[in-house]
Every structure is written in structure tokens, then in C-alpha cells.
JSON list of C-alpha atoms in Angstrom, two decimals:
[
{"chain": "A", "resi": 1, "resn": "UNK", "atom": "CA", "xyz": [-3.93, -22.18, 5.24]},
{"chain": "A", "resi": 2, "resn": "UNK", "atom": "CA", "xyz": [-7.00, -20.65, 6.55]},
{"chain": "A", "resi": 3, "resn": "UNK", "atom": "CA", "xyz": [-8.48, -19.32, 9.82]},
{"chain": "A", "resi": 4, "resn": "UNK", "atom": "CA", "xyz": [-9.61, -23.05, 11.09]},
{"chain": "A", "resi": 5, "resn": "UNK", "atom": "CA", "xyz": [-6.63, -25.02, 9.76]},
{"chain": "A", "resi": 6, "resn": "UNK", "atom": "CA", "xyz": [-4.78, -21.88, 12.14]},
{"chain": "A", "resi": 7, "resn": "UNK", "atom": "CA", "xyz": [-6.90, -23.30, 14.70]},
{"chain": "A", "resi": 8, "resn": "UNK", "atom": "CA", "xyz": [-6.37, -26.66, 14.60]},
{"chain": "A", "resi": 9, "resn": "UNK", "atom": "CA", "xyz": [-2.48, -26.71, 14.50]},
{"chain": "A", "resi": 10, "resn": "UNK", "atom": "CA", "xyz": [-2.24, -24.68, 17.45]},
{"chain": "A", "resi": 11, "resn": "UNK", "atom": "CA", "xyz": [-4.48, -26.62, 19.02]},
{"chain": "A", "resi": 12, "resn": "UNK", "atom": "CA", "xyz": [-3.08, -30.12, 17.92]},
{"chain": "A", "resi": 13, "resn": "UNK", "atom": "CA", "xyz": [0.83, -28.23, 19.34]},
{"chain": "A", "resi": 14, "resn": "UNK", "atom": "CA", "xyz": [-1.31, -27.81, 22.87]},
{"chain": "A", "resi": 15, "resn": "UNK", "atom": "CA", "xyz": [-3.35, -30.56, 23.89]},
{"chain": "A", "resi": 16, "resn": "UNK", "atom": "CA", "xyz": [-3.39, -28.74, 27.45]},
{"chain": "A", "resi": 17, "resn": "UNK", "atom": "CA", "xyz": [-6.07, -25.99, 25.81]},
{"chain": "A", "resi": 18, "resn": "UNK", "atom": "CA", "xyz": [-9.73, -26.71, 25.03]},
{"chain": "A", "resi": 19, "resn": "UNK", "atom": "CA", "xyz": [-10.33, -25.59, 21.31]},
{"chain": "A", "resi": 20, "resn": "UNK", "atom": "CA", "xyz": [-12.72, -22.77, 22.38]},
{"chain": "A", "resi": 21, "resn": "UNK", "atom": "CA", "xyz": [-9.59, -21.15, 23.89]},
{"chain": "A", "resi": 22, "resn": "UNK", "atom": "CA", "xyz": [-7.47, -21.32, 21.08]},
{"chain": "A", "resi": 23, "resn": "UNK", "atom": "CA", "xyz": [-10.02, -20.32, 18.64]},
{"chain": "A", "resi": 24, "resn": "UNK", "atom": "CA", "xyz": [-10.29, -17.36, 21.18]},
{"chain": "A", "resi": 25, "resn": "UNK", "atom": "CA", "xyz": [-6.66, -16.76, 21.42]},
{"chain": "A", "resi": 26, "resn": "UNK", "atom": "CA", "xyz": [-6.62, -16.42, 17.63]},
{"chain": "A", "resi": 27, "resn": "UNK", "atom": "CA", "xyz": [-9.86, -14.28, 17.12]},
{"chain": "A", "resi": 28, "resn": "UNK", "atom": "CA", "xyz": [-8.08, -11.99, 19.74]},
{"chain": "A", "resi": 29, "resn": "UNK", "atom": "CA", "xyz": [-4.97, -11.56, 18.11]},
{"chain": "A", "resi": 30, "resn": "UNK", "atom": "CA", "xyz": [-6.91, -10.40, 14.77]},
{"chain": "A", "resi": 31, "resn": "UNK", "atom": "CA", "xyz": [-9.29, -8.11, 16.51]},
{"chain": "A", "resi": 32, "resn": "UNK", "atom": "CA", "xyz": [-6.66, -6.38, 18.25]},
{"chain": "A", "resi": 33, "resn": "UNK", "atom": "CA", "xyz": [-4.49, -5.95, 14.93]},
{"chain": "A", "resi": 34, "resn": "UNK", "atom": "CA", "xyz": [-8.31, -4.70, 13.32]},
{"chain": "A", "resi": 35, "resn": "UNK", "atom": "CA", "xyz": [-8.65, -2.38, 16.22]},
{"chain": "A", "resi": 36, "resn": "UNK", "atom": "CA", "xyz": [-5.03, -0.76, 16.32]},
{"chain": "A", "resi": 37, "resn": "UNK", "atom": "CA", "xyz": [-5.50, 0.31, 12.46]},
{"chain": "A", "resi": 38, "resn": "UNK", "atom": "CA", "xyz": [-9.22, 1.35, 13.15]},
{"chain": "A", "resi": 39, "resn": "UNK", "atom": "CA", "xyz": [-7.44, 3.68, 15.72]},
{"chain": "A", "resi": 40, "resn": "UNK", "atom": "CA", "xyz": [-5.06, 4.40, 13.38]},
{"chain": "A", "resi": 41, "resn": "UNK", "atom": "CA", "xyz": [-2.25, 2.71, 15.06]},
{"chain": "A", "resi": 42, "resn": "UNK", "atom": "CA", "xyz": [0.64, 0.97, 13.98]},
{"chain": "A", "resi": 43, "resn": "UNK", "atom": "CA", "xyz": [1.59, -2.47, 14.79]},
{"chain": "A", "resi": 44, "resn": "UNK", "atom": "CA", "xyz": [5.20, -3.54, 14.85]},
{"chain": "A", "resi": 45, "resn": "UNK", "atom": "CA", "xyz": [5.52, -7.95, 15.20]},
{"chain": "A", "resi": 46, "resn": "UNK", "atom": "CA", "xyz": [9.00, -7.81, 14.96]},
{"chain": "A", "resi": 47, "resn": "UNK", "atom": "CA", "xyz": [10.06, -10.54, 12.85]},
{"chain": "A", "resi": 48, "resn": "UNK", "atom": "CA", "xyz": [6.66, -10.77, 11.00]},
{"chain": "A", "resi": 49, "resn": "UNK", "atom": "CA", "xyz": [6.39, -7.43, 10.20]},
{"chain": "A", "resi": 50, "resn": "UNK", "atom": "CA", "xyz": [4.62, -4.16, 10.34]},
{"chain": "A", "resi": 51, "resn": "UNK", "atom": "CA", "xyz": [1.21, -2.58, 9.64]},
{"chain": "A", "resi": 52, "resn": "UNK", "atom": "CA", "xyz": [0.19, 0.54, 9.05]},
{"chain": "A", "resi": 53, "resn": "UNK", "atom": "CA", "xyz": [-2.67, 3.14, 7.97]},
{"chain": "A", "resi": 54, "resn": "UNK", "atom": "CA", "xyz": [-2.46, 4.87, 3.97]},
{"chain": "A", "resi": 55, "resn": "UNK", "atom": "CA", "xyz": [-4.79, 6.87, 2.83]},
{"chain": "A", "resi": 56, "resn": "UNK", "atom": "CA", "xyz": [-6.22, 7.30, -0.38]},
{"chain": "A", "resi": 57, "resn": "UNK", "atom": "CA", "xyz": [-7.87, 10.86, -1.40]},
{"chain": "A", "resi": 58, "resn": "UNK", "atom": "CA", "xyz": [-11.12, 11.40, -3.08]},
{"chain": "A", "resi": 59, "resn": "UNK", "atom": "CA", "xyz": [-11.53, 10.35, -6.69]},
{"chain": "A", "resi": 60, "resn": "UNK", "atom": "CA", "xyz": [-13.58, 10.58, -9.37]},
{"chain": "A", "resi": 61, "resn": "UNK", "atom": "CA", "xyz": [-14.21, 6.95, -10.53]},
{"chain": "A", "resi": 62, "resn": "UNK", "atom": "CA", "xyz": [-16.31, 5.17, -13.37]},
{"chain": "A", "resi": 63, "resn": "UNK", "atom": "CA", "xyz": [-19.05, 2.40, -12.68]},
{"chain": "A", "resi": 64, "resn": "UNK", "atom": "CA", "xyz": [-17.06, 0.05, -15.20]},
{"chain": "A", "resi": 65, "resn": "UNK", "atom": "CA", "xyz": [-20.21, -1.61, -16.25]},
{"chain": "A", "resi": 66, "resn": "UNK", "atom": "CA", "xyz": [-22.09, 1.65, -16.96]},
{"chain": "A", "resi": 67, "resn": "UNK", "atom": "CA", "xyz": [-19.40, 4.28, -17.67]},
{"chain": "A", "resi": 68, "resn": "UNK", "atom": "CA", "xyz": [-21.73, 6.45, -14.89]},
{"chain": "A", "resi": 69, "resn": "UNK", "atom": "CA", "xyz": [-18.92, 8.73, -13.26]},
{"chain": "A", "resi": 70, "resn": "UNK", "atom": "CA", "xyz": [-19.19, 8.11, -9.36]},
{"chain": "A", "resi": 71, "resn": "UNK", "atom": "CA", "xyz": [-17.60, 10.22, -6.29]},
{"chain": "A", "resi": 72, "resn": "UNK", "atom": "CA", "xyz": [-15.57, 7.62, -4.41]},
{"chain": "A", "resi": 73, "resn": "UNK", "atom": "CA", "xyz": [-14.59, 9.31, -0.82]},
{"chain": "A", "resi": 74, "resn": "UNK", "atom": "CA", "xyz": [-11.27, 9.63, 0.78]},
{"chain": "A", "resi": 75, "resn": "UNK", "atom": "CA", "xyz": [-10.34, 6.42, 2.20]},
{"chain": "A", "resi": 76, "resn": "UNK", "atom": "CA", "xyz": [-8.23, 4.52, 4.95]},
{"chain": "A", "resi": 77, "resn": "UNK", "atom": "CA", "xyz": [-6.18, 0.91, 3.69]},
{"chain": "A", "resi": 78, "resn": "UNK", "atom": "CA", "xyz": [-3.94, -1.10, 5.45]},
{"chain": "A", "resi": 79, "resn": "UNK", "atom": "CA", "xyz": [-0.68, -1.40, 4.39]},
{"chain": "A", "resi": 80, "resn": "UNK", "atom": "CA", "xyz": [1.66, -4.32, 5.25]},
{"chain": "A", "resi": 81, "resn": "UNK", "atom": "CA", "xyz": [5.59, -4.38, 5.36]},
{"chain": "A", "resi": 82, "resn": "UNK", "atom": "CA", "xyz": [7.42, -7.65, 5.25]},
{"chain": "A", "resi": 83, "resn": "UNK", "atom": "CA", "xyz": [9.57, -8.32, 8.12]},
{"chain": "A", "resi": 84, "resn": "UNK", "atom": "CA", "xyz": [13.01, -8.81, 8.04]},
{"chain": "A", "resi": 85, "resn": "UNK", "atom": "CA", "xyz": [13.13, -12.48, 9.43]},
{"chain": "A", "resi": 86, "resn": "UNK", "atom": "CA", "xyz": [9.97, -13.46, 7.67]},
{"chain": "A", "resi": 87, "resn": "UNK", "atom": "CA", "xyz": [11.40, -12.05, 4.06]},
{"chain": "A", "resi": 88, "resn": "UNK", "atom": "CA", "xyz": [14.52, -13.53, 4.46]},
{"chain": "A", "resi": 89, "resn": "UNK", "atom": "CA", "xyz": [12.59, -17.33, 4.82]},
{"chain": "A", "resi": 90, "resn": "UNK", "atom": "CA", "xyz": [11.17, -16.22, 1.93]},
{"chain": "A", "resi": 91, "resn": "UNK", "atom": "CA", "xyz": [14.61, -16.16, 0.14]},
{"chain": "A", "resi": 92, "resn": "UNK", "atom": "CA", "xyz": [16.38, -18.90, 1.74]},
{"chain": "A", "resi": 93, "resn": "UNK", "atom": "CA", "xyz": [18.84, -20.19, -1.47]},
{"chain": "A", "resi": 94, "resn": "UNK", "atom": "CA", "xyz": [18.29, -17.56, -3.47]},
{"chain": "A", "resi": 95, "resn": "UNK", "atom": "CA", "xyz": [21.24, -15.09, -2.30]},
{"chain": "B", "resi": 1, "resn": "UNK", "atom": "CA", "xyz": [-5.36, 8.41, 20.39]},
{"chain": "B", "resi": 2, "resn": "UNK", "atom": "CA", "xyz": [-3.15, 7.61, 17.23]},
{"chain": "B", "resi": 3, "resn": "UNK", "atom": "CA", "xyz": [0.43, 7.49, 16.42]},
{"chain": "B", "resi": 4, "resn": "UNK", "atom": "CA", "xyz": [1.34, 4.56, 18.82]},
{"chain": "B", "resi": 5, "resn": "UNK", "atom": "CA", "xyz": [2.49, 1.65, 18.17]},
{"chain": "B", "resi": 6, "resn": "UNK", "atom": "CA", "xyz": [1.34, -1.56, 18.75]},
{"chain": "B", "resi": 7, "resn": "UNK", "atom": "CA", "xyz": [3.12, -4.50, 19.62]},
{"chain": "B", "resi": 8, "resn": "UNK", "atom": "CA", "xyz": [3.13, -8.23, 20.26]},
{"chain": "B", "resi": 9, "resn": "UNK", "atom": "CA", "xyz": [3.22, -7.26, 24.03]},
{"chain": "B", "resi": 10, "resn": "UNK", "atom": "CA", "xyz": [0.00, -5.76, 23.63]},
{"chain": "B", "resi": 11, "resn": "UNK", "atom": "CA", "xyz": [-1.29, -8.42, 22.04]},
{"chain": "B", "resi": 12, "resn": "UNK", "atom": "CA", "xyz": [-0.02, -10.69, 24.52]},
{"chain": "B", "resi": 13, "resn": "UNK", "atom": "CA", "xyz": [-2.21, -8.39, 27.03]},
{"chain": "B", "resi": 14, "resn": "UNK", "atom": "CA", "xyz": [-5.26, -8.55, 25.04]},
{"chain": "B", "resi": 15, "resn": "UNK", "atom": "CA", "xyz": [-4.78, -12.30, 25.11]},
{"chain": "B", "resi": 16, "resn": "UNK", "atom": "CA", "xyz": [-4.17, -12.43, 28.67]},
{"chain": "B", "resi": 17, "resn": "UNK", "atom": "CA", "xyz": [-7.35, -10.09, 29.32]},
{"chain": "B", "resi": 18, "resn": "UNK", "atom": "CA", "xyz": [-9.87, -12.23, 27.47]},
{"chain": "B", "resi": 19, "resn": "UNK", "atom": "CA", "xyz": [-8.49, -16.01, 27.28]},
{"chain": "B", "resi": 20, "resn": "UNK", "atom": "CA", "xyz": [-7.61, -16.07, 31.49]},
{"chain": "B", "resi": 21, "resn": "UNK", "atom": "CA", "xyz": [-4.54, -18.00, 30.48]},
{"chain": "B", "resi": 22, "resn": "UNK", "atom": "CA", "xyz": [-0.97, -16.48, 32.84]},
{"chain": "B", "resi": 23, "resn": "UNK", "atom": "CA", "xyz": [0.63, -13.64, 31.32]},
{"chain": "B", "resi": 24, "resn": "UNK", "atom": "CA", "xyz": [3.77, -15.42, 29.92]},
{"chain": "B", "resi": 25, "resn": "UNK", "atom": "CA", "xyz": [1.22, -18.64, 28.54]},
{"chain": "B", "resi": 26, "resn": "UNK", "atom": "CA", "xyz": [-0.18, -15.85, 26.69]},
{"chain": "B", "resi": 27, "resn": "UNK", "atom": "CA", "xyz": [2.66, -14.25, 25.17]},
{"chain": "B", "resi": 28, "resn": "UNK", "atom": "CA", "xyz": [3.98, -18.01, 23.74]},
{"chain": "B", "resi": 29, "resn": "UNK", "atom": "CA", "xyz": [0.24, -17.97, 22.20]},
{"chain": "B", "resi": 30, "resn": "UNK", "atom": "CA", "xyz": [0.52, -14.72, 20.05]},
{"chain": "B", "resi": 31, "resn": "UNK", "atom": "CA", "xyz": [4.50, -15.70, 18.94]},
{"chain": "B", "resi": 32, "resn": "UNK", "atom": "CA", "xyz": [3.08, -19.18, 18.05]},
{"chain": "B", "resi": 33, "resn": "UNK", "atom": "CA", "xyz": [0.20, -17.60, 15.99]},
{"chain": "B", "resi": 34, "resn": "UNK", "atom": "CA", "xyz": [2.38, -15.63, 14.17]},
{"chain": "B", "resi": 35, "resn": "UNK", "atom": "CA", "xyz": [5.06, -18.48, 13.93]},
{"chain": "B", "resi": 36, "resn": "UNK", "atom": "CA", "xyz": [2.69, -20.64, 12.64]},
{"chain": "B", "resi": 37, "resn": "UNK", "atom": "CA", "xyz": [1.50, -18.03, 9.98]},
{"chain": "B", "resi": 38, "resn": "UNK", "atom": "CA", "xyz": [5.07, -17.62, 8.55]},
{"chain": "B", "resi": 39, "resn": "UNK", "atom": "CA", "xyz": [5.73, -21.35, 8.47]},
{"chain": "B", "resi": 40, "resn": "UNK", "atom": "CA", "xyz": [2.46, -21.66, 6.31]},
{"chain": "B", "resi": 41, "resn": "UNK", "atom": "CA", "xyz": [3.73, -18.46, 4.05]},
{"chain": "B", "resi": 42, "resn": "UNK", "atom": "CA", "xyz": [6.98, -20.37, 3.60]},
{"chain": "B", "resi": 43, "resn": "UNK", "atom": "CA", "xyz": [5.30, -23.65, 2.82]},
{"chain": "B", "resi": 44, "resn": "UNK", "atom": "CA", "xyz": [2.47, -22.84, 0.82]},
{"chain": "B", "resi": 45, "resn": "UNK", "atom": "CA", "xyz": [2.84, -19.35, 0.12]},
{"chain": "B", "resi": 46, "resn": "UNK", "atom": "CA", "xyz": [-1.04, -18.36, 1.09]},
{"chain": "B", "resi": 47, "resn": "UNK", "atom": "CA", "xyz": [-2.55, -18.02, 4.31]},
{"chain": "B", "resi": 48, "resn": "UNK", "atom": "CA", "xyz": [-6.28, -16.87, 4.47]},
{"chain": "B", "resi": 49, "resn": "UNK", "atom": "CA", "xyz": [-7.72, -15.22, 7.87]},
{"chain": "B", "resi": 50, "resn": "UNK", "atom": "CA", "xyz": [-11.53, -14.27, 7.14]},
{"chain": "B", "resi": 51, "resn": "UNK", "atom": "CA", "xyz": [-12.86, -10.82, 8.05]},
{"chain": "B", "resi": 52, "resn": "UNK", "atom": "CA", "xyz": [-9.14, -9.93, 7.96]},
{"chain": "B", "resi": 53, "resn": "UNK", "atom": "CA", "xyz": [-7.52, -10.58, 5.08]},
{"chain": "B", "resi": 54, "resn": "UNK", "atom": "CA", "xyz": [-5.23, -12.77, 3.12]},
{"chain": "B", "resi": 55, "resn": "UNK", "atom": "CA", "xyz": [-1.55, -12.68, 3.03]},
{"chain": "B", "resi": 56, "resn": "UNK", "atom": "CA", "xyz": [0.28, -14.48, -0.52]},
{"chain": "B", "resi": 57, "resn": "UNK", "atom": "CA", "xyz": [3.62, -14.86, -1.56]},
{"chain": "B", "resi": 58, "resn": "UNK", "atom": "CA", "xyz": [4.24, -13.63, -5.24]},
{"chain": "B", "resi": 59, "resn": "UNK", "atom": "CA", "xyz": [7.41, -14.39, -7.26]},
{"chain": "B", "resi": 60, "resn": "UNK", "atom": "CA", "xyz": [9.29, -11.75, -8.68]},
{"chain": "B", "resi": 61, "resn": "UNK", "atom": "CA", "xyz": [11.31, -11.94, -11.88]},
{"chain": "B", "resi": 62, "resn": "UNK", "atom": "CA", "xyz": [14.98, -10.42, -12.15]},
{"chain": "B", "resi": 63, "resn": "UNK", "atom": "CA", "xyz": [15.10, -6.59, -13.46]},
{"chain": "B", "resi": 64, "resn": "UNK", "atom": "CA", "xyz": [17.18, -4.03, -13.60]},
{"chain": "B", "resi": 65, "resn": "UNK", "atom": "CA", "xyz": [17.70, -1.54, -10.77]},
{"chain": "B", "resi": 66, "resn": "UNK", "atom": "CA", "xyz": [19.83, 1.66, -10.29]},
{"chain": "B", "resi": 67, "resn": "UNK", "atom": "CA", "xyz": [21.90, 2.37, -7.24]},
{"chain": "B", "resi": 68, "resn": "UNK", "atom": "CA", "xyz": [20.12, 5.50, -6.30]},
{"chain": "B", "resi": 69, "resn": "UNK", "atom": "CA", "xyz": [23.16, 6.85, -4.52]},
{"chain": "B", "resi": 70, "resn": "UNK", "atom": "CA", "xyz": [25.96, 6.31, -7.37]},
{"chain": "B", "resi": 71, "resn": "UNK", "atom": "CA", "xyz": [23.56, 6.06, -10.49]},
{"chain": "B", "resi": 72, "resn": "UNK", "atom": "CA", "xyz": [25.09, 2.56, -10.98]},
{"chain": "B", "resi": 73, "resn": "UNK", "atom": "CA", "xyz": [22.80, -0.43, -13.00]},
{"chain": "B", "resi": 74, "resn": "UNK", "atom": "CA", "xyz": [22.37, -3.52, -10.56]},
{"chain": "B", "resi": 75, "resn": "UNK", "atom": "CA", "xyz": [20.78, -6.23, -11.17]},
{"chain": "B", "resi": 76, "resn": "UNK", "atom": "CA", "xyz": [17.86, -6.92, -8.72]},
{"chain": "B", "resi": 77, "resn": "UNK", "atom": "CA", "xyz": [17.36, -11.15, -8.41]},
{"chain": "B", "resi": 78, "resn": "UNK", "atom": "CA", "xyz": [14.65, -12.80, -8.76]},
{"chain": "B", "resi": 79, "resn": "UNK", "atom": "CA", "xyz": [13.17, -13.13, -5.04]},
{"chain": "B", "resi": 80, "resn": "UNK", "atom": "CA", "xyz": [9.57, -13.69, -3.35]},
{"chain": "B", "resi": 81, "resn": "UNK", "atom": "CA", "xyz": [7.56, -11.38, -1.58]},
{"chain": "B", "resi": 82, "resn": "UNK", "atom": "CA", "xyz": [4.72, -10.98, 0.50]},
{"chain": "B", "resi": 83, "resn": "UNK", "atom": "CA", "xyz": [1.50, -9.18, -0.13]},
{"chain": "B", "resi": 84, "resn": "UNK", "atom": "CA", "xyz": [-1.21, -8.77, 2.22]},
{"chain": "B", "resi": 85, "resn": "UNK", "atom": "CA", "xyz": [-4.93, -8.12, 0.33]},
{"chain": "B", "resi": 86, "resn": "UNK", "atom": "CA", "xyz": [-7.16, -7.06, 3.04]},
{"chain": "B", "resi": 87, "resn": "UNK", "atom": "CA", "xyz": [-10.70, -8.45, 3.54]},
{"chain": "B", "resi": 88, "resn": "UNK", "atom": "CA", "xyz": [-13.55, -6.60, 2.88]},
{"chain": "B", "resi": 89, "resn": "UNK", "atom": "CA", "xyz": [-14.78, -6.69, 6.10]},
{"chain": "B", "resi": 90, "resn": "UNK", "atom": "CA", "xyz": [-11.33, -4.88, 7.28]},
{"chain": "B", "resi": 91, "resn": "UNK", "atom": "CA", "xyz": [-11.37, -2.51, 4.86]},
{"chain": "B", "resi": 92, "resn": "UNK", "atom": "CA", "xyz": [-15.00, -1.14, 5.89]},
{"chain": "B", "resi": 93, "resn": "UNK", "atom": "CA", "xyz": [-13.77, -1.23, 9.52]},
{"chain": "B", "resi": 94, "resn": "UNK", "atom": "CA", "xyz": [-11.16, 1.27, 8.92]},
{"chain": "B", "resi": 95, "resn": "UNK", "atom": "CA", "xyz": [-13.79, 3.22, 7.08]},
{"chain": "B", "resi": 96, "resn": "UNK", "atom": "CA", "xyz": [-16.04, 3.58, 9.45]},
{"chain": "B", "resi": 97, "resn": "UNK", "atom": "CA", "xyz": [-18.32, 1.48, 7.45]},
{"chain": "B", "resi": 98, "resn": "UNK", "atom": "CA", "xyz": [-21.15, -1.11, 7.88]},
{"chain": "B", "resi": 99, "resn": "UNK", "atom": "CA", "xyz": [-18.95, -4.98, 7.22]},
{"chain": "B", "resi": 100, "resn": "UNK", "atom": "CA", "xyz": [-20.57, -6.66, 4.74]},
{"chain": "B", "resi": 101, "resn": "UNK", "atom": "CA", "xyz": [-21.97, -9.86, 5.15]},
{"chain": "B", "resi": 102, "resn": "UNK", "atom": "CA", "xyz": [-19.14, -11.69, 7.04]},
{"chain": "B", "resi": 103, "resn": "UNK", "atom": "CA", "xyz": [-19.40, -14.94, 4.43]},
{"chain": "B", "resi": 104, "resn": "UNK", "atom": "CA", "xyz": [-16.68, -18.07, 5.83]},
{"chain": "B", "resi": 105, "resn": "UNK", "atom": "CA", "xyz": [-15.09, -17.86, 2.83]},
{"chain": "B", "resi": 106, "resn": "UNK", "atom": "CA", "xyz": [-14.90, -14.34, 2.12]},
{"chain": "B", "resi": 107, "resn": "UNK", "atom": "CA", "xyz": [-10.93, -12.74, 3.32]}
]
């Protein structure tokens, strides 16, 4: 499933919304989820799960192509945890 | 300015904030976003947001674990789990970096 097929079941389950909204709706959740971790926030969806901020220190890496050593800078990734409800869908039957 | 914790109640204010829709309209919106993101994940095991990333189920084969606690073997089952790859476009965000080119297909 992708961002538009998102879309279009949510709007197909609400007739009642013009698509605009809903495309809206769902832009907004993501951009608030980007901006949280920008800010270094974490973000709980009970149920879903939970993201949060690792960092990764300073290395010295290799252009693969080359062999050139590069500097590759500290960094910020996103991590994501499973929720419980969502991982136990997962695993329906296989207790 | 970090260290909280966000929630699907914020999200459910953001929503209410910039769609105009009531407050409890808006909260139903985010769960069903999220509901319908798991149901996909269940169904076909990938769901692909652009500019934020994509989230997969991967199948994991039995092994061999160790009860940390009593040193005891146990097996672990086979099970599926979720990974989320973030998008380029994420991961310069959080770097304070320009996005790349923010391609339709690209998550």
C-alpha cells in the first residue's frame, strides 16, 4: 500500500469528506510524526507503536566505488518499535 | 524542547488545527490512519508513505535463544516482524539537511 491507495480507502470509508481533506488529514499526521523526531521527540501510538531518535557517531567510511576514505558526520535515525497489538496481528496462529 | 512525548492526541490536535474538522472527527481520522496502516501490514506486509518512509514485514526463522535470567536454551519460533526503512527525505530532515528531490516513488 502506498501514500494514495492510504488516501483513497479512507476516503472511500467517508464519503462525507472531500478528498482534499483526507489527503490533508494524512499529510498531517506524517508531518507531525517528521516534526516530533526533528525535535527530537518521541511518539508513542499505542497499539501501533513507538518512534524514537538514535544516533549514530562519526565514522570513517569508504566511497565503495573508489576505496577514497570519507568523514561521514555524527548522525540522527529514526528508530521504530513494534507495538504490542500491531505485533501480535502479526503472529496470529503462530503461538 | 526534547524529551516529550508525542501522542495520537497530539496528532489528533494537529489534525484538528489544519483540516477544521470537530475535535473528536479528528481524533477517529488519525486512529483510522493508523488502523488502516496495520490492516495493510497484516495483509500485504508493505506499506509505502513517500518522504517518510516504508514500513515491511520480514519473516523470521526459528533459532535458538537463552533465558538471560536462568542461562536456560529456548527455542525462539519462527514469527514476523516489522521494520520501518526511513525515506531519504526523513532522514535529511532529522539531519538538518537539504531533502533531496522529493521523487513520488522515492520512500
Amino acid at each position: 500500500m502506498t501514500r494514495s491507495d492510504l488516501i483513497r480507502r479512507i476516503a472511500e470509508a467517508n464519503p462525507h469528506l472531500y478528498l482534499r481533506d483526507v489527503e490533508k488529514i494524512v499529510a498531517t499526521v506524517f508531518e507531525e510524526l517528521t516534526k516530533a523526531l526533528e525535535r527530537g521527540d518521541r511518539v508513542e501510538l499505542r497499539g501501533f507503536g513507538a518512534f524514537s531518535i538514535r544516533g549514530r557517531s562519526a565514522r570513517t567510511g569508504r566511497n565503495p566505488r573508489t576505496g577514497e576514505e570519507v568523514d561521514v558526520p555524527d548522525k540522527r535515525v529514526p528508530y521504530f518499535k513494534t507495538g504490542k497489538e500491531l505485533r501480535e496481528r502479526l503472529n496470529v496462529g503462530t503461538e | 524542547m526534547a524529551d516529550r512525548t508525542v501522542t495520537r492526541a497530539h496528532l489528533a490536535e494537529a489534525v484538528f488545527q489544519e483540516v477544521g474538522l470537530s475535535r473528536s472527527e479528528s481524533a477517529a481520522l488519525v486512529d483510522e490512519v493508523l488502523d488502516r496502516v496495520s490492516d495493510a501490514l497484516v495483509t500485504d506486509g508493505t506499506v509505502k508513505i513517500s518522504s517518510f518512509g516504508t514500513f515491511a514485514v520480514r519473516q523470521k526463522g526459528e533459532r535458538l535463544g537463552r533465558n538471560p535470567k536462568t542461562g536456560e536454551e529456548v527455542p525462539i519460533l519462527p514469527r514476523r516482524v516489522l521494520v520501518f526503512r526511513p525515506s531519504q527525505v526523513l532522514k535529511a530532515r532529522l539531519n538538518g539537511e537539504d531533502p533531496p528531490g522529493e521523487a513520488e516513488g522515492e520512500a
